[in-house]
XYZ file of N, CA and C in Angstrom:
159
model
N 0.706 -1.319 0.047
C 0.022 0.040 0.048
C 0.826 1.113 0.031
N 1.623 1.311 0.985
C 2.572 2.802 0.860
C 3.438 2.676 -0.342
N 4.118 1.654 -0.660
C 4.958 1.716 -1.727
C 4.135 2.325 -2.783
N 2.781 1.758 -3.326
C 2.320 2.201 -4.304
C 2.062 3.759 -4.289
N 1.741 4.172 -3.129
C 1.552 5.491 -2.795
C 2.729 6.526 -3.276
N 4.033 5.810 -2.583
C 4.844 6.766 -2.588
C 5.522 6.703 -4.037
N 5.326 5.639 -4.857
C 5.907 5.737 -6.271
C 4.923 6.115 -7.298
N 3.825 6.502 -6.999
C 2.833 6.598 -8.214
C 3.175 7.536 -9.095
N 4.058 8.784 -8.621
C 4.444 9.580 -9.559
C 6.076 9.778 -9.301
N 6.629 10.286 -10.543
C 8.222 10.444 -10.514
C 8.215 11.828 -9.849
N 9.558 11.741 -9.154
C 9.730 13.138 -8.345
C 10.958 13.545 -9.143
N 11.088 14.809 -9.112
C 12.018 15.795 -9.392
C 13.538 15.720 -8.487
N 13.286 15.186 -7.437
C 14.772 15.328 -6.656
C 14.526 14.577 -5.269
N 15.250 14.517 -4.614
C 15.269 13.399 -3.606
C 14.419 14.149 -2.516
N 14.452 15.258 -2.121
C 13.649 16.094 -1.299
C 12.263 15.976 -1.437
N 11.897 15.797 -2.662
C 10.516 15.477 -2.734
C 10.134 14.143 -2.562
N 10.679 13.425 -3.090
C 10.413 11.643 -2.740
C 10.617 11.669 -1.017
N 11.640 12.335 -0.490
C 11.505 12.098 1.195
C 10.067 12.653 1.713
N 10.001 13.763 1.341
C 8.617 14.358 1.809
C 7.509 13.806 1.772
N 7.224 12.727 0.355
C 6.447 12.051 0.097
C 6.413 10.951 0.874
N 7.451 10.255 1.209
C 7.613 9.258 2.211
C 7.030 9.481 3.436
N 7.356 10.846 4.015
C 7.018 11.374 5.267
C 5.646 11.324 5.332
N 5.265 11.949 4.361
C 3.697 12.234 4.534
C 2.754 11.206 4.139
N 3.398 10.058 3.435
C 2.267 8.653 3.531
C 2.484 8.121 4.867
N 3.786 8.300 5.231
C 3.921 7.122 6.449
C 3.122 7.879 7.756
N 3.034 9.161 7.627
C 2.302 10.049 8.569
C 0.590 9.741 8.546
N 0.418 9.235 7.311
C -1.017 9.048 7.099
C -1.490 7.883 7.284
N -0.750 7.238 7.687
C -0.765 5.707 8.458
C -1.808 5.610 9.620
N -2.996 5.187 9.462
C -3.849 5.165 11.048
C -3.535 4.146 11.853
N -3.918 4.232 13.408
C -3.595 2.972 14.122
C -4.699 2.042 13.647
N -5.353 2.259 13.325
C -6.585 1.069 12.907
C -5.783 0.328 11.480
N -5.192 1.067 10.713
C -4.720 0.059 9.808
C -3.296 -0.482 10.419
N -2.389 -0.252 11.119
C -1.240 -0.873 11.735
C -2.341 -2.114 12.550
N -3.143 -2.022 13.175
C -3.709 -2.848 14.006
C -4.276 -3.883 12.931
N -4.904 -3.645 11.880
C -5.654 -4.747 10.777
C -4.061 -5.313 10.431
N -3.037 -4.662 10.278
C -2.043 -5.550 9.693
C -1.404 -6.414 10.715
N -1.414 -6.146 12.070
C -0.923 -6.901 13.066
C -1.664 -8.034 13.383
N -3.071 -7.689 13.002
C -4.177 -9.074 13.208
C -3.891 -9.648 12.157
N -3.814 -9.515 10.750
C -3.784 -10.358 9.788
C -2.204 -11.328 9.832
N -1.323 -10.627 10.553
C 0.019 -11.320 10.577
C -0.082 -12.373 11.473
N -0.801 -12.198 12.786
C -1.388 -13.331 13.584
C -2.445 -14.535 12.947
N -3.091 -14.079 11.981
C -3.997 -14.977 11.532
C -3.060 -15.820 10.920
N -2.301 -15.149 9.676
C -1.289 -16.363 9.107
C -0.397 -16.669 9.734
N 0.172 -16.417 10.797
C 1.176 -16.793 11.740
C 0.432 -18.188 12.326
N -0.654 -18.030 12.823
C -1.303 -19.354 13.080
C -1.875 -20.308 12.074
N -2.243 -19.725 11.014
C -2.376 -21.109 10.241
C -0.951 -21.613 9.699
N 0.005 -20.936 9.369
C 1.277 -21.642 9.027
C 1.922 -22.256 10.256
N 1.549 -22.239 11.589
C 1.811 -22.967 12.487
C 1.280 -24.137 12.448
N -0.262 -24.110 12.363
C -1.149 -25.537 12.176
C -0.573 -26.389 10.950
N -0.360 -25.685 9.888
C 0.092 -26.247 8.520
C 1.501 -26.805 8.740
N 2.440 -26.125 9.339
C 3.710 -26.960 9.424
C 4.036 -27.979 10.791
N 2.687 -27.553 11.778
C 2.861 -28.483 13.062
C 3.742 -27.916 14.079
N 3.820 -26.630 13.948
C 5.038 -26.050 14.999
C 4.168 -25.226 16.268
C-alpha cells in the first residue's frame, strides 16, 4: 500500500521523494496498523498449524 502511494509519480529530486515518504507514513492510521498486526497473527497461526509447530 505505502509503496504504491510513494512511487505513483516520478519525483524531480530526493527532497520531494523524502517529503512524500514522510507524508504517506504519517497518514497511516492506528486502525491500519492494528489490521496489519491482526492479519499477521492470523497467517502465523495458520502456518503454525500447517507446519505443525
